[in-house]
PDB file of C-alpha atoms in Angstrom:
ATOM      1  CA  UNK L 108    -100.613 -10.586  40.702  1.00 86.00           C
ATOM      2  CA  UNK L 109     -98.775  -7.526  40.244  1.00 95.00           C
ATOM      3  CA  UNK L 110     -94.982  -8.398  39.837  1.00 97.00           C
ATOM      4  CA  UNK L 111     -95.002  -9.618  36.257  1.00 97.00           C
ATOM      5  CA  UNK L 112     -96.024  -6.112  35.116  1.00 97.00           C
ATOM      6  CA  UNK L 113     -93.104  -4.738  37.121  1.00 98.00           C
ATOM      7  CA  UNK L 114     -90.575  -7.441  35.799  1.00 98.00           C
ATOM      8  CA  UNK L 115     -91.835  -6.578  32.223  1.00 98.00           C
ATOM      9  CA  UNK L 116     -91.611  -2.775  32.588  1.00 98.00           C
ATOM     10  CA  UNK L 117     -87.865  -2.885  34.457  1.00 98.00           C
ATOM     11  CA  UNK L 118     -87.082  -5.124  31.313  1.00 98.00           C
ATOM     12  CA  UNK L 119     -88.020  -2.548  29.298  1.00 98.00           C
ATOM     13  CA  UNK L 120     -85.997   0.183  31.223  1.00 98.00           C
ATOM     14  CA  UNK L 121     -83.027  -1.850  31.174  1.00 98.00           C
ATOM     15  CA  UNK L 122     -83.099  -2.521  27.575  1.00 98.00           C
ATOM     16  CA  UNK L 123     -83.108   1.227  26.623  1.00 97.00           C
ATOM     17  CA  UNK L 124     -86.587   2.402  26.351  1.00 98.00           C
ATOM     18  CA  UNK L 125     -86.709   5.916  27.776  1.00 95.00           C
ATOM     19  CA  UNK L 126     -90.183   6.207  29.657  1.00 97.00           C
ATOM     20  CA  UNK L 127     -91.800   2.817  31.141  1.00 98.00           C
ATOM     21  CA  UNK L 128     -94.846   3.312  32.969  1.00 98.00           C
ATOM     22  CA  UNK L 129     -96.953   0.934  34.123  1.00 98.00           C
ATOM     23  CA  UNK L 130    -100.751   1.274  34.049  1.00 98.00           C
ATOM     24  CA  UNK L 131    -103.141  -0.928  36.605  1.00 97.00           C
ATOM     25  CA  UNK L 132    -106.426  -0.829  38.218  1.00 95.00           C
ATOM     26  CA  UNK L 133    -106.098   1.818  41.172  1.00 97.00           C
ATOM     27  CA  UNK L 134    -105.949  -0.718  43.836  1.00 96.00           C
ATOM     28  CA  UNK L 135    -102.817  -1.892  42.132  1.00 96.00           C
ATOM     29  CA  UNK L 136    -101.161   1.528  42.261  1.00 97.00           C
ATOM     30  CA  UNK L 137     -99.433   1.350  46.259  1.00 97.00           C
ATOM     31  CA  UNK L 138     -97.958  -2.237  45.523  1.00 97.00           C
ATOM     32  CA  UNK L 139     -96.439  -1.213  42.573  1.00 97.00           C
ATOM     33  CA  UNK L 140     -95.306   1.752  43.845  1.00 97.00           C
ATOM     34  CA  UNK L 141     -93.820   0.145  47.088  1.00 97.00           C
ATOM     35  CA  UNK L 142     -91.379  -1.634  44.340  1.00 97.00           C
ATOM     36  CA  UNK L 143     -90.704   1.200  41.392  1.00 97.00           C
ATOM     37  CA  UNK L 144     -88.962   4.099  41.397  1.00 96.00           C
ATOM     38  CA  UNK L 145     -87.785   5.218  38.197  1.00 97.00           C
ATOM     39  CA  UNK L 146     -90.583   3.377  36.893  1.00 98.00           C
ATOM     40  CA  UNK L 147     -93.901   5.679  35.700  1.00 98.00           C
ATOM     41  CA  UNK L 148     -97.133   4.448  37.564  1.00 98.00           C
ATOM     42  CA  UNK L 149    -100.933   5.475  36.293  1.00 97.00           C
ATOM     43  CA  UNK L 150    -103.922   4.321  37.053  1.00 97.00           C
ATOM     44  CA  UNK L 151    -107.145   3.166  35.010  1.00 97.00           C
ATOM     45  CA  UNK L 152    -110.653   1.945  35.441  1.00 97.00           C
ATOM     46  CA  UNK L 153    -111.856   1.725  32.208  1.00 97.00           C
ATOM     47  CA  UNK L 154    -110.461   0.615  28.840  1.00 98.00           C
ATOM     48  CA  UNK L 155    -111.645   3.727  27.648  1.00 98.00           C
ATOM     49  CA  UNK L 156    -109.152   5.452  30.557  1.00 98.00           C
ATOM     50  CA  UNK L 157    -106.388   2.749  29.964  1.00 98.00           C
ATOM     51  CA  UNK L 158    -106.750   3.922  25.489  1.00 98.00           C
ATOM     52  CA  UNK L 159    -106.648   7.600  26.702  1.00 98.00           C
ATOM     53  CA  UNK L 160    -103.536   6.872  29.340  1.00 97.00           C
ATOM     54  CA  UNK L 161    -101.565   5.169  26.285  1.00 97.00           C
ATOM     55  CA  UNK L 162    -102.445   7.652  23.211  1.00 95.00           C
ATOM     56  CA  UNK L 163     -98.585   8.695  23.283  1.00 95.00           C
ATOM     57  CA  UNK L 164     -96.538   5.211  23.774  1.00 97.00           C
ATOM     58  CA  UNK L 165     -94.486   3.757  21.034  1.00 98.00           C
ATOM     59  CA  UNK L 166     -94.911   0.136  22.192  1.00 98.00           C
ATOM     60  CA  UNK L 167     -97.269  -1.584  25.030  1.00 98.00           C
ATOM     61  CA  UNK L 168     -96.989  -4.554  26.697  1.00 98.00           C
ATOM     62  CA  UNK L 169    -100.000  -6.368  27.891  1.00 98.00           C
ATOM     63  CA  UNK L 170    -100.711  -9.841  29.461  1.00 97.00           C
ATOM     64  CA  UNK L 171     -98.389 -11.188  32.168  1.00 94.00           C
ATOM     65  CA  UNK L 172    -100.717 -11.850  34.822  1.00 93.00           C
ATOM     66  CA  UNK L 173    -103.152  -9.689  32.968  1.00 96.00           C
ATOM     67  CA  UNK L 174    -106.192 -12.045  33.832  1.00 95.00           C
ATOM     68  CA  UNK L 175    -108.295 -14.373  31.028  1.00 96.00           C
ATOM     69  CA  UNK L 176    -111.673 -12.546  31.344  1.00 96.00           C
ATOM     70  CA  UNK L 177    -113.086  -9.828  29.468  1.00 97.00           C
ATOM     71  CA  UNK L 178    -111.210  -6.976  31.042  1.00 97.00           C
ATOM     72  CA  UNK L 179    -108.441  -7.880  29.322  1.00 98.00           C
ATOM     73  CA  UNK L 180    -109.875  -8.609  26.223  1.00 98.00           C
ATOM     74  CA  UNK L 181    -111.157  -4.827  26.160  1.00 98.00           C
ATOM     75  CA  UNK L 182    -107.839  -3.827  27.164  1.00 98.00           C
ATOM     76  CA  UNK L 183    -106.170  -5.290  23.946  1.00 98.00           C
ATOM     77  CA  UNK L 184    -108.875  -3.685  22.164  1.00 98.00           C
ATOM     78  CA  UNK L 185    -108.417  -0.705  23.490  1.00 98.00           C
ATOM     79  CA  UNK L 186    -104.437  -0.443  23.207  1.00 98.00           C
ATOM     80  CA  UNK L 187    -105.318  -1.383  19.907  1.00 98.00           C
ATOM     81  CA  UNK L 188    -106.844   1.310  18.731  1.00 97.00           C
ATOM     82  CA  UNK L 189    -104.111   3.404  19.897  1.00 97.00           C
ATOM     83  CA  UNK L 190    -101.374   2.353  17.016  1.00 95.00           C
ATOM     84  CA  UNK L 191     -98.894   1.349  19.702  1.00 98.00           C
ATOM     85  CA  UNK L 192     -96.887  -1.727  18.673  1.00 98.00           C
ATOM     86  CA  UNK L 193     -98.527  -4.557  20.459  1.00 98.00           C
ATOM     87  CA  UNK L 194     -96.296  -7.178  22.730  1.00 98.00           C
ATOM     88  CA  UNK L 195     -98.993 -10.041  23.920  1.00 98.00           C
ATOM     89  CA  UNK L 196     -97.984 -12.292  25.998  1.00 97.00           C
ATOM     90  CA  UNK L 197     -99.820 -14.886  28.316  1.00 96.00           C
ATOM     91  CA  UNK L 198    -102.921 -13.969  29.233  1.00 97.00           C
ATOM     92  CA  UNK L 199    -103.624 -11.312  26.485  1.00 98.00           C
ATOM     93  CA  UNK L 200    -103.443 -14.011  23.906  1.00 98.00           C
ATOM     94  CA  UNK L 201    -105.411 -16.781  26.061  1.00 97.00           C
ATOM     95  CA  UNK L 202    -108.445 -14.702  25.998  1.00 98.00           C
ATOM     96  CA  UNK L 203    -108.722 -15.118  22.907  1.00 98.00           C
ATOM     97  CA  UNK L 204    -108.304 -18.947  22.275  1.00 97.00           C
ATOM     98  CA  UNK L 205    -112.202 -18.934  21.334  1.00 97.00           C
ATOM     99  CA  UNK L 206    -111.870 -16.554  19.115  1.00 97.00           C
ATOM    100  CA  UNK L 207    -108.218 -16.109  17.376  1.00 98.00           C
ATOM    101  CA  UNK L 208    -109.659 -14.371  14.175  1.00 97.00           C
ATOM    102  CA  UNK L 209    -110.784 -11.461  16.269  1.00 97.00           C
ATOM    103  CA  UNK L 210    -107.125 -10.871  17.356  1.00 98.00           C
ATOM    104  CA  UNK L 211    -106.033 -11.209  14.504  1.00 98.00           C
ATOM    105  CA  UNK L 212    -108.358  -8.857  12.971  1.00 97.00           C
ATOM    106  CA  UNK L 213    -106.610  -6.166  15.409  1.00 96.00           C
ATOM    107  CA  UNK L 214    -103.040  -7.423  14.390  1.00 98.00           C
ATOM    108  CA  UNK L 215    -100.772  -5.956  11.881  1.00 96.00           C
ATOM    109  CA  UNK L 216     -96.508  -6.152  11.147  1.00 97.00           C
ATOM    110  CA  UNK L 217     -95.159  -4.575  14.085  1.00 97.00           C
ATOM    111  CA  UNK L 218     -97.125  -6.544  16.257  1.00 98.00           C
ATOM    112  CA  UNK L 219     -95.254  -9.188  18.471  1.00 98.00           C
ATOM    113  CA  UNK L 220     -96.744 -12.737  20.115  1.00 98.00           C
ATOM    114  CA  UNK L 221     -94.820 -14.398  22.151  1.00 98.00           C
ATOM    115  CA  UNK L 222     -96.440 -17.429  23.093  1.00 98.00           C
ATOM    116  CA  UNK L 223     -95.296 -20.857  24.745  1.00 96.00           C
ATOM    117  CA  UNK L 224     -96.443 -23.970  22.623  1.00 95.00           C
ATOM    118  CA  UNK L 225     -99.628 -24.728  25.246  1.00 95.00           C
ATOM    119  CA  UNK L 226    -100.746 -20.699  23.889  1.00 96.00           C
ATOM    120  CA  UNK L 227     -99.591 -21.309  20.895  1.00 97.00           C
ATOM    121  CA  UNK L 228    -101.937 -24.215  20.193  1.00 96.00           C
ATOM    122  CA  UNK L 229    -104.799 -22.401  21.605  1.00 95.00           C
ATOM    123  CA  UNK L 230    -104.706 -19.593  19.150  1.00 96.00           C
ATOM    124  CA  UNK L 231    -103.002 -21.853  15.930  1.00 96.00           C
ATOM    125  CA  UNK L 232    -104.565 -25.224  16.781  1.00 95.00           C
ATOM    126  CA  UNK L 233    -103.194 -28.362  14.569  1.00 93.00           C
ATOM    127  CA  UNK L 234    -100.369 -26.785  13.472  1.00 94.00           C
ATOM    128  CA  UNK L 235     -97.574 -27.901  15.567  1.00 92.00           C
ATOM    129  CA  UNK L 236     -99.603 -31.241  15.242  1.00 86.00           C
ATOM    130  CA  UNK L 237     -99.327 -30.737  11.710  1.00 81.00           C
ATOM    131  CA  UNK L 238     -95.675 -29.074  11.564  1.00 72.00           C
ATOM    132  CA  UNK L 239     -93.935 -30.995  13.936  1.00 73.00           C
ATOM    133  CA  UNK L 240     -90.827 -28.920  12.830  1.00 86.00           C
ATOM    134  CA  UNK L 241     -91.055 -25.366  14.943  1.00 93.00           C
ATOM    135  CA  UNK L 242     -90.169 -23.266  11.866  1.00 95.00           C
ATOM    136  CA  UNK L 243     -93.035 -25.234   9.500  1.00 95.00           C
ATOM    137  CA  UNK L 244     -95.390 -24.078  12.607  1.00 96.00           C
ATOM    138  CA  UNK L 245     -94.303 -20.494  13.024  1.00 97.00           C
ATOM    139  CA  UNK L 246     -94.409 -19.542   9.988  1.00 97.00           C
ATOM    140  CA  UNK L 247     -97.946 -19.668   8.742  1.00 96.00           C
ATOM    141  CA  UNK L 248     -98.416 -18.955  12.271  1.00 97.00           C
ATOM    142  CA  UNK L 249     -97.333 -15.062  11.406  1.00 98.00           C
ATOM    143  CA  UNK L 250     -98.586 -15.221   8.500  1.00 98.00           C
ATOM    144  CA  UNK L 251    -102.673 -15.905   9.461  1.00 98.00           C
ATOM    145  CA  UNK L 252    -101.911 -13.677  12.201  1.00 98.00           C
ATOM    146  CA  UNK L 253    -100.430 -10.621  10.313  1.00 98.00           C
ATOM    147  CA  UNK L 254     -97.995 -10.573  12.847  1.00 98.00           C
ATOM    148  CA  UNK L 255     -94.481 -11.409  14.120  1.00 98.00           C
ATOM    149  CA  UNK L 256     -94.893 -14.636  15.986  1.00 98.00           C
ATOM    150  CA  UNK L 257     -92.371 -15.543  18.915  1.00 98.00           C
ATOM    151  CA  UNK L 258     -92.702 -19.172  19.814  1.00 97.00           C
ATOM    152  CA  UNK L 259     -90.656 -19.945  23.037  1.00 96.00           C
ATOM    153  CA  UNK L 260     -88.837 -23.097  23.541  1.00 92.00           C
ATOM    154  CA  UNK L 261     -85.347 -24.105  23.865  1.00 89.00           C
ATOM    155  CA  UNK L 262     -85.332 -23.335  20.203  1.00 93.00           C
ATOM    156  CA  UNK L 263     -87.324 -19.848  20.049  1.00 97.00           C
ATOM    157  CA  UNK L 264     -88.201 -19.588  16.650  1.00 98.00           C
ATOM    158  CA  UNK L 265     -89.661 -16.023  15.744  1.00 98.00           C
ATOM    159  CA  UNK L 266     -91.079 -15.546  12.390  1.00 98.00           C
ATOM    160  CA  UNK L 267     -92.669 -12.373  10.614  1.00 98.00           C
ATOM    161  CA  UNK L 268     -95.571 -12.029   8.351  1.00 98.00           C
ATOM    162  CA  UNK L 269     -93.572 -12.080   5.281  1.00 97.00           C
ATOM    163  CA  UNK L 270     -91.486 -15.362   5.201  1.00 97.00           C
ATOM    164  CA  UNK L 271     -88.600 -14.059   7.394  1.00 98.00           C
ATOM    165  CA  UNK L 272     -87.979 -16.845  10.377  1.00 98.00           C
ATOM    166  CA  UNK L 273     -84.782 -16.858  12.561  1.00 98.00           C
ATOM    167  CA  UNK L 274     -84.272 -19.766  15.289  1.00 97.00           C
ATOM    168  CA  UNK L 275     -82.029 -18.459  18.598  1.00 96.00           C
ATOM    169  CA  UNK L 276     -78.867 -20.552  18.760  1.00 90.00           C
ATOM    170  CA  UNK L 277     -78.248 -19.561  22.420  1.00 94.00           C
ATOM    171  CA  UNK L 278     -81.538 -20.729  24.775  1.00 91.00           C
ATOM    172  CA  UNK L 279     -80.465 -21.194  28.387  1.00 94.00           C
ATOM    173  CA  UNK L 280     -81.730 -23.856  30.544  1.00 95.00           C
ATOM    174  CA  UNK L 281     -81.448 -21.339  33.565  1.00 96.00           C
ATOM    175  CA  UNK L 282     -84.791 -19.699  31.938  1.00 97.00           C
ATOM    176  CA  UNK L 283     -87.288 -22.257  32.864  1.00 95.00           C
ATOM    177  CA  UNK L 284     -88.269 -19.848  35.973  1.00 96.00           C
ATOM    178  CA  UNK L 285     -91.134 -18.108  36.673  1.00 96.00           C
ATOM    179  CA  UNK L 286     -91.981 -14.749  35.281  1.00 97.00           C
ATOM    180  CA  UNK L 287     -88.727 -14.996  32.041  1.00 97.00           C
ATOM    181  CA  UNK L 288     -91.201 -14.524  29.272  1.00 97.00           C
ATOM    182  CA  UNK L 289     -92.369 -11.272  31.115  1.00 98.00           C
ATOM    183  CA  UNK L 290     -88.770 -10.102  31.260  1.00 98.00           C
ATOM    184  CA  UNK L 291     -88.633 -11.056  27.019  1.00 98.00           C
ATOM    185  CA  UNK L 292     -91.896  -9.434  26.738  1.00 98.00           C
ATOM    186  CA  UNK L 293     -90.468  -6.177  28.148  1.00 98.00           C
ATOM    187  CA  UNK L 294     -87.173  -6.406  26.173  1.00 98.00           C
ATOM    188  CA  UNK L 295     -89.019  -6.989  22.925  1.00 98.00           C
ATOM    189  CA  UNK L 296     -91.440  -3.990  24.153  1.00 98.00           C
ATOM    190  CA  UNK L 297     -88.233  -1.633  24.897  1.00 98.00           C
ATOM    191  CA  UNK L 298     -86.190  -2.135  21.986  1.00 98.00           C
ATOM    192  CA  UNK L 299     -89.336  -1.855  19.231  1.00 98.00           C
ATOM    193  CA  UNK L 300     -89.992   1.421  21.635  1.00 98.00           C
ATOM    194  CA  UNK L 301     -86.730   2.575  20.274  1.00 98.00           C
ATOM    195  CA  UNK L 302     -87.737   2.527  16.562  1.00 97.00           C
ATOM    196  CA  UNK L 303     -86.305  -1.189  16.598  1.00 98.00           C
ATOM    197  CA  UNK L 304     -88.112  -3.174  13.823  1.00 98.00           C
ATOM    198  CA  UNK L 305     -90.396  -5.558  15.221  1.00 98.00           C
ATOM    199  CA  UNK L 306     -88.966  -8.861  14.077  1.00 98.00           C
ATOM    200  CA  UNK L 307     -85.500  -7.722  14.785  1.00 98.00           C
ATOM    201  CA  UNK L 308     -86.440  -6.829  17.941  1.00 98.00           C
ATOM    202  CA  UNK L 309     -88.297 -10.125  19.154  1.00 98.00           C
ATOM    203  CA  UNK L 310     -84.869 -11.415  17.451  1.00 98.00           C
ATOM    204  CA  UNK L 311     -82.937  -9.388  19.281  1.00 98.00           C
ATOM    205  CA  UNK L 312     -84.613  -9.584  22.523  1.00 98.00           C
ATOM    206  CA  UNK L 313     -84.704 -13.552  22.433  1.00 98.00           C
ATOM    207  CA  UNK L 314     -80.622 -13.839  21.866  1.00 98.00           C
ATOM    208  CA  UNK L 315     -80.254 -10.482  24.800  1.00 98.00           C
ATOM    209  CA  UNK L 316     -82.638 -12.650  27.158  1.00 98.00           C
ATOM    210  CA  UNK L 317     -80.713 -15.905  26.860  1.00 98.00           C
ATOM    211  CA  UNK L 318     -77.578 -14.485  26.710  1.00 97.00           C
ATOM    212  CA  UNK L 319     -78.081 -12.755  30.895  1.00 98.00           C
ATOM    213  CA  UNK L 320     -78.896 -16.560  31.681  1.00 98.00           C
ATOM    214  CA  UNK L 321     -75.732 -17.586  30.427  1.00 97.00           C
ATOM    215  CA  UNK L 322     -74.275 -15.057  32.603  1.00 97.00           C
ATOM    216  CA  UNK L 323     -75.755 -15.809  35.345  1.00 97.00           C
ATOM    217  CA  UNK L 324     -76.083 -19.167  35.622  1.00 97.00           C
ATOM    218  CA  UNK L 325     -77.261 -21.369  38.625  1.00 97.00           C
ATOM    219  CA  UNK L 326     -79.693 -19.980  40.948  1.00 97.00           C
ATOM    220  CA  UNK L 327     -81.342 -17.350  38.024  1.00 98.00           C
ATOM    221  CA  UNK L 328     -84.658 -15.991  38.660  1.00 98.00           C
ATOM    222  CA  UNK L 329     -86.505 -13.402  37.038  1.00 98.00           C
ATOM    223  CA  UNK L 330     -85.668 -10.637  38.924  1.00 97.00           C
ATOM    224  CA  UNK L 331     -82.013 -11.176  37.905  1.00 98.00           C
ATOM    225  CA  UNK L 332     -82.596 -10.546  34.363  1.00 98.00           C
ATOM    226  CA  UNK L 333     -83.264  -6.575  34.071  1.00 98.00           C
ATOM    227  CA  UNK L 334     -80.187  -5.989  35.767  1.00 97.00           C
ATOM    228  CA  UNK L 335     -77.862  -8.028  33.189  1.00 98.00           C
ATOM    229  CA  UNK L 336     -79.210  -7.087  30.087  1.00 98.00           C
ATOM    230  CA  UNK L 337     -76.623  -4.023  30.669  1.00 97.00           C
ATOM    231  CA  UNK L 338     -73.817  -6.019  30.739  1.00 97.00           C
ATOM    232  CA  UNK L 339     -74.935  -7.810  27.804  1.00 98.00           C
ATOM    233  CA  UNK L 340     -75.408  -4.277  26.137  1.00 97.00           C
ATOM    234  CA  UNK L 341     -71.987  -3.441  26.914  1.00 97.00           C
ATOM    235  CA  UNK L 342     -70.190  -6.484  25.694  1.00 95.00           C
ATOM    236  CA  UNK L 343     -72.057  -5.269  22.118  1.00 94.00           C
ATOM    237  CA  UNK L 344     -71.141  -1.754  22.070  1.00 93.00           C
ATOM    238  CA  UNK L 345     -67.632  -2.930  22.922  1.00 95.00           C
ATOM    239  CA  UNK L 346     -67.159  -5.847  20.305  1.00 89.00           C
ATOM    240  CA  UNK L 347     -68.210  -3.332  17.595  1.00 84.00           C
TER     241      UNK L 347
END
């Protein structure tokens, strides 16, 4: 399942971020490239070769269609140990549901999750139960994590290891399509990959991602997404 990478790393172009490349097993590499252009494309084997292949990046984005299994749980680890600024998503936070501490242990502030309440109650479980209201779950959420938490929902709430919590105002109905969180993932990953603060950019990056639904409308999928987050841009830069 290769085109959740791609939507996440043209999200990430489109946002601003200079360089996007995405890394994948070898066998991976002709799809991909049959789709990218301006796109980077590198192979791996190993986590070892995927820490090596990521040494220089600013942010990474790992876990659309990533797989649950223990590659990708080495694969966090290794991106880890790089002091990139972490975006998990999906199945990079799944693997973990047996074990949250351990991810957590690898966490720190400029780390995003951007889970959906199903991964959200694997990796926090009882608090939503607990917290009915979004904002009493997100925020000790961050805060066991060490990290900026992103909790999707027609209300994304995104809170940040020290007490900061913002709710986005504008969530689109047009988003409930496949492969939208890897678009946010990539826009979070592309505008913390431009020296963007990490809660200000899952902030950010929520109100951006909702805001190309609006203009879009009917008919949205994913694939639409990339392409309007200029126009969004622009409105910005022009309202200033």
């Amino acid at each position: 399942s290769t085109g959740a990478a791609r939507l996440a790393a043209r999200a990430g172009l489109r946002i601003g971020a200079g360089v996007v490349t995405v890394l994948s097993p070898p066998e991976a590499l002709p799809v991909n490239a049959a789709h990218l252009e301006a796109v980077m494309l590198r192979g791996f084997e190993t986590d070892l070769e995927l820490e090596q292949a990521s040494k220089a990046a600013d942010a990474a984005v790992i876990g659309p269609a990533a797989g649950v299994g223990e590659p990708t749980l080495l694969n966090v680890l290794a991106l880890a140990r790089t002091g990139a600024a972490l975006i998990l998503d999906a199945d990079a936070i799944t693997v973990f549901r047996d074990d949250p501490e351990e991810l957590f242990s690898l966490l720190d502030r400029d780390d995003v999750l951007t889970p959906h309440v199903g991964e959200f109650e694997r990796l926090f479980p009882g608090l939503l139960a607990s917290s009915p209201e979004r904002i009493a779950a997100a925020r000790p959420a961050a805060e066991r994590a060490g990290a900026v938490v992103l909790l999707k929902g027609s209300d994304t709430v995104i809170a940040a290891p020290d007490g900061r919590c913002a709710v986005n105002g504008n969530g689109s109905p047009w988003l409930a399509t496949a492969g939208s969180g890897d678009v946010l993932s990539g826009f979070i990953g592309g505008l913390v990959a431009q020296d963007m603060e990490s809660f200000e950019a899952a902030c950010a990056a929520a109100w951006i991602h909702a805001e190309a639904a609006e203009l879009h409308g009917p008919g949205l999928i994913s694939e639409d997404l990339p392409g309007l987050a200029p126009v969004v841009l622009r409105r910005l830069f022009d309202e200033r």
